[in-house]
Coordinates of C-alpha atoms in Angstrom, one line a residue:
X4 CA 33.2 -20.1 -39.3
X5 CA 30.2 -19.3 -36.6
X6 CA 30.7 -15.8 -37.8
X7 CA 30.3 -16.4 -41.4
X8 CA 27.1 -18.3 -40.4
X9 CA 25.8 -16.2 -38.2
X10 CA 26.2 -13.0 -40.6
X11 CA 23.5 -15.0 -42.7
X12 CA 20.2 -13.6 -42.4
X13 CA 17.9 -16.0 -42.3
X14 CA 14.1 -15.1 -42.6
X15 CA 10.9 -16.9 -42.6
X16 CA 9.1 -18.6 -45.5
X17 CA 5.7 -20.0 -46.3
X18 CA 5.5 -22.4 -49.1
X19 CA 3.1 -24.7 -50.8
X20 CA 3.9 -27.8 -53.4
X21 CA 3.2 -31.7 -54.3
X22 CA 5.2 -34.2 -52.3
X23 CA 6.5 -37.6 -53.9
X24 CA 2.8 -39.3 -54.0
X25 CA 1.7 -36.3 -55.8
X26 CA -0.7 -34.7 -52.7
X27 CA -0.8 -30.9 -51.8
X28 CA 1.5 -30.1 -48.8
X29 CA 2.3 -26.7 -47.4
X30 CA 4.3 -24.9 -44.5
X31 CA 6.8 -22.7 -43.2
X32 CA 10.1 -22.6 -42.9
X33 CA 13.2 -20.5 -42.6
X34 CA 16.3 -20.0 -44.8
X35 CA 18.6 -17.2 -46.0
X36 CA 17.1 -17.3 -49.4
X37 CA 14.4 -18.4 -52.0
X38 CA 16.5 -20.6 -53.6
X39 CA 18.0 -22.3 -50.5
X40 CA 14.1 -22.9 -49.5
X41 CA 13.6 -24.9 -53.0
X42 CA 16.5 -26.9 -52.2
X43 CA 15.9 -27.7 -48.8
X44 CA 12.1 -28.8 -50.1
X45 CA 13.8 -31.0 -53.3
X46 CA 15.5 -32.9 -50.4
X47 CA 12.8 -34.2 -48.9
X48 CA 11.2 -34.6 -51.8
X49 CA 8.5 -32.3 -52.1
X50 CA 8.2 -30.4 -55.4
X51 CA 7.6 -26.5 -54.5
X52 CA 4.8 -24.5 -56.3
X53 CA 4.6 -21.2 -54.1
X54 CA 7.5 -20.2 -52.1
X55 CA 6.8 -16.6 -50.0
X56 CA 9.0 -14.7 -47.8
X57 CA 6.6 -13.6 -45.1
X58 CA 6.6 -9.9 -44.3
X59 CA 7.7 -8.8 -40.5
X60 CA 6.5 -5.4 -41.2
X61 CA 3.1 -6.0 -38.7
X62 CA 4.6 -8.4 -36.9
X63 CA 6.6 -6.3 -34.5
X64 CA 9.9 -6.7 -33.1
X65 CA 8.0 -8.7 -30.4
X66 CA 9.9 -10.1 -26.7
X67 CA 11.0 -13.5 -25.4
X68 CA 9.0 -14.1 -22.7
X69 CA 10.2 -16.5 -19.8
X70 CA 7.0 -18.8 -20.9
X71 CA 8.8 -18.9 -24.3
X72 CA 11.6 -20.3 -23.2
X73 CA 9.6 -22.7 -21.0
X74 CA 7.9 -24.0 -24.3
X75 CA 11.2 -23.9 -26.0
X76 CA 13.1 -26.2 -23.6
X77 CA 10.2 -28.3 -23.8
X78 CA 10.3 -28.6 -27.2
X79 CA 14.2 -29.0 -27.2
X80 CA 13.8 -32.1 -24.8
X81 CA 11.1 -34.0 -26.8
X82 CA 12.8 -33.3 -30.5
X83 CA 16.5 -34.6 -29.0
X84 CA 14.6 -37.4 -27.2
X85 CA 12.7 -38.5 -30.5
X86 CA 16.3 -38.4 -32.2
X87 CA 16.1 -35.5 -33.9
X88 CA 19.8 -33.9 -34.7
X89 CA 20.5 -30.3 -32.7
X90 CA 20.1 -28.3 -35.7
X91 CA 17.1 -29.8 -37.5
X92 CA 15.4 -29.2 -33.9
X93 CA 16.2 -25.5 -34.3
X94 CA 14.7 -25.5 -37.6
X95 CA 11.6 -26.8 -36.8
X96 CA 11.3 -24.7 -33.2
X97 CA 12.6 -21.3 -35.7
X98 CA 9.7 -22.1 -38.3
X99 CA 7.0 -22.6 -36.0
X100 CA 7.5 -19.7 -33.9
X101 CA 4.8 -17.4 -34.3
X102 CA 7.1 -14.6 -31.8
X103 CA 10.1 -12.9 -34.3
X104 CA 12.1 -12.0 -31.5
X105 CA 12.0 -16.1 -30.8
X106 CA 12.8 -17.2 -33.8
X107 CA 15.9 -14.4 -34.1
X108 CA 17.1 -15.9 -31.2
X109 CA 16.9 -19.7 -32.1
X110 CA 18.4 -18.9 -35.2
X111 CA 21.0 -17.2 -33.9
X112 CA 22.0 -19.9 -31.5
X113 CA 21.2 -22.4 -34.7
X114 CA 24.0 -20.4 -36.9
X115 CA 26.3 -20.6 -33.5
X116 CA 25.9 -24.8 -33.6
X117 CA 26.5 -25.2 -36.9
X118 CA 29.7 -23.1 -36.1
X119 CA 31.3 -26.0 -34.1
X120 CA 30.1 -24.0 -30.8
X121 CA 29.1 -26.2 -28.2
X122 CA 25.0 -25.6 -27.4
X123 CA 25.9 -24.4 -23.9
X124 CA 28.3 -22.0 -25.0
X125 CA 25.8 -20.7 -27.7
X126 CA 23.3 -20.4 -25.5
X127 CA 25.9 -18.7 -22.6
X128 CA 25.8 -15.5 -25.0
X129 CA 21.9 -14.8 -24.3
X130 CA 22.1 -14.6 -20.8
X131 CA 19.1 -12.5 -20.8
X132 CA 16.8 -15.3 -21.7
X133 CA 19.3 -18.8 -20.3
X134 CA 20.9 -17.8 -17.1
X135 CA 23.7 -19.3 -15.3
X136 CA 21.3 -22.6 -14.4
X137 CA 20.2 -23.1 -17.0
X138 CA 23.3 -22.8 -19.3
X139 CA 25.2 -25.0 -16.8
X140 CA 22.5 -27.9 -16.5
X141 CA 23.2 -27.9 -20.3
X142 CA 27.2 -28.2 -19.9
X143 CA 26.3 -31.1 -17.6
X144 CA 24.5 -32.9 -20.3
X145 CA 26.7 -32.3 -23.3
X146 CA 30.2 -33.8 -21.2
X147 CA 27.9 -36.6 -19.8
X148 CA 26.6 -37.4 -23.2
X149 CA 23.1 -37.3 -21.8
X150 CA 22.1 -33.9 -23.4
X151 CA 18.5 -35.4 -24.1
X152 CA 17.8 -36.0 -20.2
X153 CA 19.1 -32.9 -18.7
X154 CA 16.9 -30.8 -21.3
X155 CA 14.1 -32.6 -20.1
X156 CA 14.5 -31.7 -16.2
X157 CA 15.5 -28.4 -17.3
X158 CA 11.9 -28.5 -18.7
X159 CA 9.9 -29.7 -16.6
X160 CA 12.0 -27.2 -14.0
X161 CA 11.0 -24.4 -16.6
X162 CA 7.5 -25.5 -16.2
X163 CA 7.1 -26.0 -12.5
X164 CA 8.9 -22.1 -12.1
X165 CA 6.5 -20.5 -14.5
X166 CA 3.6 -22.4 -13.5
X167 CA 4.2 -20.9 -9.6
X168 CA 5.1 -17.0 -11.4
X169 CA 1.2 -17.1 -12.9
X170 CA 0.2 -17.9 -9.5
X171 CA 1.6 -15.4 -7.9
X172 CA 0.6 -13.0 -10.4
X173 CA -2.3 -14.3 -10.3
X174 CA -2.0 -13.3 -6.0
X175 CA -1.2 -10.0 -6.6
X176 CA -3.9 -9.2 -9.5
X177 CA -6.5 -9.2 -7.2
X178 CA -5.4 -6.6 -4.4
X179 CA -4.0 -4.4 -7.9
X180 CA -7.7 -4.8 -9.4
X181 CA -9.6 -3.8 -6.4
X182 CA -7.2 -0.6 -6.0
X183 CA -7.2 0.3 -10.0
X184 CA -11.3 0.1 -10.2
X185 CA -12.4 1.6 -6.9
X186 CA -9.7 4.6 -8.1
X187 CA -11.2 4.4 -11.6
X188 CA -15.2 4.5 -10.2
X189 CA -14.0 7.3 -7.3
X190 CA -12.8 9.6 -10.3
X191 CA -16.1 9.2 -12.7
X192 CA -18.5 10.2 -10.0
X193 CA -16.2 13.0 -8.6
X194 CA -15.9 14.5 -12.1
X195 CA -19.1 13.8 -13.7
X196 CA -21.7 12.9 -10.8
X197 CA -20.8 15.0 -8.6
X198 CA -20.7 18.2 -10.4
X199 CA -24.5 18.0 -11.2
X200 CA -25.7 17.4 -7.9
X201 CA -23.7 20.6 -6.7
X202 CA -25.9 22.6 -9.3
X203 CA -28.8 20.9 -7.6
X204 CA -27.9 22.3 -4.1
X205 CA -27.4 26.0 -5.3
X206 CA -31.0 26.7 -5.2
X207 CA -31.6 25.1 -1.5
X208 CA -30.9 28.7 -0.1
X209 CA -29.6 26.6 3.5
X210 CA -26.5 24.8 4.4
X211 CA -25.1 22.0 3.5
X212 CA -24.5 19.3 5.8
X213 CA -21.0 18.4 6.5
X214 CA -20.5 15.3 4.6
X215 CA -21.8 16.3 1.2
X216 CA -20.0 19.9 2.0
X217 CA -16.3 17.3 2.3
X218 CA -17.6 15.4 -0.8
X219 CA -18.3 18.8 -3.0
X220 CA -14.8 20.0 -2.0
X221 CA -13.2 16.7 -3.0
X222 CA -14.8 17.2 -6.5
X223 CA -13.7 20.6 -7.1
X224 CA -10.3 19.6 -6.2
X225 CA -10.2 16.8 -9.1
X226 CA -11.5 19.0 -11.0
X227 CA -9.0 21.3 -11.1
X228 CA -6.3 19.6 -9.6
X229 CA -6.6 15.9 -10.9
X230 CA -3.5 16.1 -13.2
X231 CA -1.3 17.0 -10.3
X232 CA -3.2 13.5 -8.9
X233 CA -2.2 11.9 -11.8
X234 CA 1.4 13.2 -12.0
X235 CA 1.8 12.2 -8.3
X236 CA 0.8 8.8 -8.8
X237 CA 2.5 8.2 -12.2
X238 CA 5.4 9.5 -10.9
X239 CA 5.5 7.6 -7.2
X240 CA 4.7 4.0 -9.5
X241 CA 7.8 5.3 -11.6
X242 CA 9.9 6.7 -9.0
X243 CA 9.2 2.7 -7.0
X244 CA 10.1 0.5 -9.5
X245 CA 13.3 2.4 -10.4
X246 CA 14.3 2.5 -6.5
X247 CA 13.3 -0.5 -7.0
X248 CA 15.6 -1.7 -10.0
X249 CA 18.8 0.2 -9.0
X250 CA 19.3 -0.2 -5.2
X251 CA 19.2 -3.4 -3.3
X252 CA 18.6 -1.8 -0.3
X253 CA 14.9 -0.7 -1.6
X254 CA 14.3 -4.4 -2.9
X255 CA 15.4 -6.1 0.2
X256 CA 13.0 -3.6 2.3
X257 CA 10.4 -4.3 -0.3
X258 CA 11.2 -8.2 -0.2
X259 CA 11.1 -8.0 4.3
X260 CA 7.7 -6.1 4.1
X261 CA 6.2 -8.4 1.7
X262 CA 6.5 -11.7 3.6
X263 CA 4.9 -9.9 6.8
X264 CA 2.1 -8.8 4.7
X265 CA -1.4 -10.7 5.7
X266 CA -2.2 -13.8 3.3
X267 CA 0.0 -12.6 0.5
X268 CA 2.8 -12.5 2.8
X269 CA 2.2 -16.8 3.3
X270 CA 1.8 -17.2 -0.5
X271 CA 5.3 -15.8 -1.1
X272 CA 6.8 -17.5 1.7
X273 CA 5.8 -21.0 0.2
X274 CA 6.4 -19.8 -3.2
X275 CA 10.2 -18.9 -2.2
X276 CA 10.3 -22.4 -0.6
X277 CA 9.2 -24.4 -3.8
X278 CA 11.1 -22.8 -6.0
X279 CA 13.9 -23.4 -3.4
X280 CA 13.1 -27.0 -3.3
X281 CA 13.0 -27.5 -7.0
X282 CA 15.9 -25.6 -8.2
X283 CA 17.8 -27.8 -5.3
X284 CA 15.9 -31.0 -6.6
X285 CA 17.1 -30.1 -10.6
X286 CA 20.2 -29.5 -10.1
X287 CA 21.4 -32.2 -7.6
X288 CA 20.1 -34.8 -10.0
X289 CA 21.9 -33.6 -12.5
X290 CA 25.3 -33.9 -10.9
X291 CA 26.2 -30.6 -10.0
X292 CA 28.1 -30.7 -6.5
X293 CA 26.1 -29.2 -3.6
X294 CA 28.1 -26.2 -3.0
X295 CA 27.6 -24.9 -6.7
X296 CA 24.0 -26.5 -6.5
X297 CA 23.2 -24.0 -3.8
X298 CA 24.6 -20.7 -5.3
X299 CA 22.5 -21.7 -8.3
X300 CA 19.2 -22.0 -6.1
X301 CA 19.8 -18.9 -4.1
X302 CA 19.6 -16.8 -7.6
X303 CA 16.1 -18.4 -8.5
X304 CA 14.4 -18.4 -4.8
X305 CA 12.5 -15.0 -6.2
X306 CA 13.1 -13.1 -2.8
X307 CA 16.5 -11.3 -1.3
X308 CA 16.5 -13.1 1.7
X309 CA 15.7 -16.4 1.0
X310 CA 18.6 -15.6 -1.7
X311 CA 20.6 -14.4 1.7
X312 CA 20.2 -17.0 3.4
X313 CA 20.7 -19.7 0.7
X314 CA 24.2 -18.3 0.0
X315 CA 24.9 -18.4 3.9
X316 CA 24.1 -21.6 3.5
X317 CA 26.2 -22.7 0.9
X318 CA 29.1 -21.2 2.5
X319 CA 28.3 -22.7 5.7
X320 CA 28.0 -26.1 3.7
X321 CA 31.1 -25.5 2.3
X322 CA 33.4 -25.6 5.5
X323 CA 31.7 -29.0 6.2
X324 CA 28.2 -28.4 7.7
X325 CA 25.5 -30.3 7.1
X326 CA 22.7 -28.6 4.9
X327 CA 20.0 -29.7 7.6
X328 CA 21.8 -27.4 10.1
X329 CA 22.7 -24.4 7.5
X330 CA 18.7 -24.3 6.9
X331 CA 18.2 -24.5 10.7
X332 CA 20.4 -21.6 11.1
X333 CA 18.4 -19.5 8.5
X334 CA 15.2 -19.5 10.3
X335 CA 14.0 -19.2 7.4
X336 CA 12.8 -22.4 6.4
X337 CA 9.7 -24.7 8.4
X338 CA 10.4 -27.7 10.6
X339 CA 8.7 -29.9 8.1
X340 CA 11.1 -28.5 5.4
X341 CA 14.4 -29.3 7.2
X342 CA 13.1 -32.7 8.6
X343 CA 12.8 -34.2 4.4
X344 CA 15.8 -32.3 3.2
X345 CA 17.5 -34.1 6.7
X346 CA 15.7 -37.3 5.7
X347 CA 17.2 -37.0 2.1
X348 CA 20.7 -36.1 3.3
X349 CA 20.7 -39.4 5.2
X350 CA 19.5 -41.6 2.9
X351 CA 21.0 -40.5 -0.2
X352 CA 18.0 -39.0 -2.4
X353 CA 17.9 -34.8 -1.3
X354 CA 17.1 -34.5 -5.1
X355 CA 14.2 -37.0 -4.3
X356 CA 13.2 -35.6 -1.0
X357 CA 13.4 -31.9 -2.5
X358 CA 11.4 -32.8 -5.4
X359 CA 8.5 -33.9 -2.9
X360 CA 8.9 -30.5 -0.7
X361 CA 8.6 -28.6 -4.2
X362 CA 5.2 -30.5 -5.1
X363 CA 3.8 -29.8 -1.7
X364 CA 4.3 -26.2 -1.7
X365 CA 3.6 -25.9 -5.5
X366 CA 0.2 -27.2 -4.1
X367 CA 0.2 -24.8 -1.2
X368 CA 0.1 -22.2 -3.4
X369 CA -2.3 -23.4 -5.7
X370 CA -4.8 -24.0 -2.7
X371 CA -3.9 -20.4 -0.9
X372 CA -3.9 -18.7 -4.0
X373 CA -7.5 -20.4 -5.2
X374 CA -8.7 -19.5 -1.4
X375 CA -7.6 -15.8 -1.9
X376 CA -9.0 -15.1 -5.1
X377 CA -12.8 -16.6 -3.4
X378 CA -12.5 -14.1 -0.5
X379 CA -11.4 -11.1 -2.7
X380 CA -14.1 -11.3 -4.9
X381 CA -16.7 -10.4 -2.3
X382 CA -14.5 -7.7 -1.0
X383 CA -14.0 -6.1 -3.8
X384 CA -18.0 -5.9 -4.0
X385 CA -17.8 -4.6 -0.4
X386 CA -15.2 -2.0 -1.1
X387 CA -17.2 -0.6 -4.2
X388 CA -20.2 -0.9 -2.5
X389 CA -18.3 1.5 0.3
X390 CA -17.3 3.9 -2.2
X391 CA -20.1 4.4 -4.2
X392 CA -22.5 3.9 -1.2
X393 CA -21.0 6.6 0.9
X394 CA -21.2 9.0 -2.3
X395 CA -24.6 8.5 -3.0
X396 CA -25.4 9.1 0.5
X397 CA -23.4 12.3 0.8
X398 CA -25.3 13.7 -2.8
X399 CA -28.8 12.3 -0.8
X400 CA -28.1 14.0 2.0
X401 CA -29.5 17.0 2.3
X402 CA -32.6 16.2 0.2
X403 CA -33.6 13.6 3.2
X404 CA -32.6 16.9 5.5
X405 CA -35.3 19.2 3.5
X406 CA -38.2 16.0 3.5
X407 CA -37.2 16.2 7.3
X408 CA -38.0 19.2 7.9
X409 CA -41.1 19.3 5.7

């Protein structure tokens, strides 16, 4: 039966019409057909006048985005809250989606529900977008009969993760800018600058002085070499994020040198703690046992060894060890950090106690990341101001050497 449904196309349509008090009303929807739209429209009463199938051709195939499914669980959680059945919820979320690659997959978990499939089994077969967590927090809901309240800490869990990813990004955009433009300024003046102030210094008839004579060479180099530049850079980014991809070794290096790195190092530390903290906080107040709780939060701690030593952890909590001295063992975590999640151990409430770790380092990063961003921005002036300073000066050179000597 979910096959039959599921080998349904359904598309998107726009339509306009009268409703029962006879006032214009228009909106979008989806169906597998023209005629299936009219219907749908006749049963809540609205009298169509236009109904068009809207074209995908400029659309694009488009991707689901983590922040989509952020906005989607969000959505999920207030439409089961208000009352709204499973399946009307995906047709509203399907229709509005602006992203086709979204609304394929709501559909397609849509035609799965009306199949008889349970909604965490449906979504279980896009493990690309819903991963172990978040499928399992679902499970949780659906045999507890409180599917409404799990989808809305799986949302605001969504939110809180994705709200820390743009900050990091946000982290690293800074250092990535400062390297991308001083690169980009370097090569203008070394291809076109350059070049004429070279014609300039033919007709001096005297030596040039060593800097400008390094600087010249440098532009002759790019001139003629700058695609074996380019190919050497395109093909070390390339060659790094496929090292990157395929062996764990590379990743865990890459995850080691990170945290040691000045400033950014901190802001990934407390980012791997917060997301620890929440993920913990989510899924203990959901019900799941600690032991599973923890292999869960080791996947979404965002570094290898915090994901390490999480997974120690949850074997070591497994023979019978308290969680305050698995973390303690770690050395991964901060005094503070093990105190509350002690605290919350002993009085019952870890999910409370690890909700209020994850706000304070959620706010550490804010604050660090806020901090960073106000002391790049002046060094990127510096470093351009290096760049193009100690260029000019090369080019100036040896006219100040002939006023000298004049």
């Amino acid at each position: 039966m979910a096959t039959a449904a599921a080998s349904i196309k359904q598309v998107p349509f726009t339509w306009e019409g009268t409703d029962r008090a006879g006032k214009k009303v228009k909106g979008k929807t989806v169906a597998a057909s023209e005629s299936a739209v009219r219907s749908e429209l006749r049963r809540q009463g609205v009298v169509a006048t236009r109904i068009k199938k809207q074209s995908t051709l400029f659309q694009g195939s488009g991707k689901v985005t983590a922040g989509d499914i952020a906005i989607f669980s969000r959505q999920m959680a207030t439409m089961m809250t208000a009352g709204i059945p499973l399946v009307q919820s995906f047709d509203i979320i399907g229709a509005g989606h602006e992203n086709p690659a979204m609304q394929k997959l709501v559909l397609a978990i849509k035609a799965d529900v009306e199949g008889g499939v349970a909604l965490a089994d449906a979504l279980a077969k896009h493990p690309m977008h819903f991963d172990d967590l978040f499928v399992n927090l679902v499970a949780a809901g659906e045999q507890a009969g409180a599917l409404e309240t799990l989808l809305d800490k799986i949302a605001t869990y969504k939110e809180k993760t994705e709200a820390i990813k743009k900050k990091i990004k946000k982290a690293l955009f800074y250092p990535a800018a400062v390297v991308v433009v001083s690169f980009i300024v370097t090569a203008i003046l070394l291809i076109f600058v350059i070049p004429e102030f070279e014609k300039l210094f033919q007709g001096f008839g005297a030596d040039l002085p060593a800097f400008t004579r390094m600087v010249i060479d440098i532009s002759n180099f790019v001139q003629t070499r700058g695609w074996l530049i380019v190919i050497v850079l395109v093909g070390g980014v390339w060659g790094f994020i496929q090292a990157k991809k395929r062996y764990r070794g590379v990743q865990h290096m890459i995850d080691r040198v990170s945290l040691k790195l000045p400033v950014i190092g901190g802001i990934l530390t407390k980012s791997a703690i917060a997301r620890f903290a929440r993920t913990l906080a989510t899924t203990f107040a959901a019900g799941v046992p600690l032991v599973e709780a923890l292999e869960s939060v080791a996947g979404a701690c965002g570094n290898i060894l915090y994901e390490q030593g999480v997974l120690e952890m949850r074997d070591e909590v497994a023979t019978g060890q308290r969680l305050q001295r698995a973390m303690e063992n770690t050395e991964l975590f901060p005094n503070m950090v093990v105190q509350m999640i002690a605290v919350g151990e002993e009085s019952g409430s870890l999910d409370e106690m690890s909700s209020k770790v994850a706000d304070f380092y959620e706010e550490e990063v804010d604050n660090a990341v806020d901090s960073m961003s106000s002391l790049l921005e002046p060094l990127i002036m510096a470093i351009l101001g290096v760049l193009v300073g100690g260029l000019v000066i090369a080019m100036y050179l040896p006219i100040f050497k002939m006023g000298a000597v004049v």
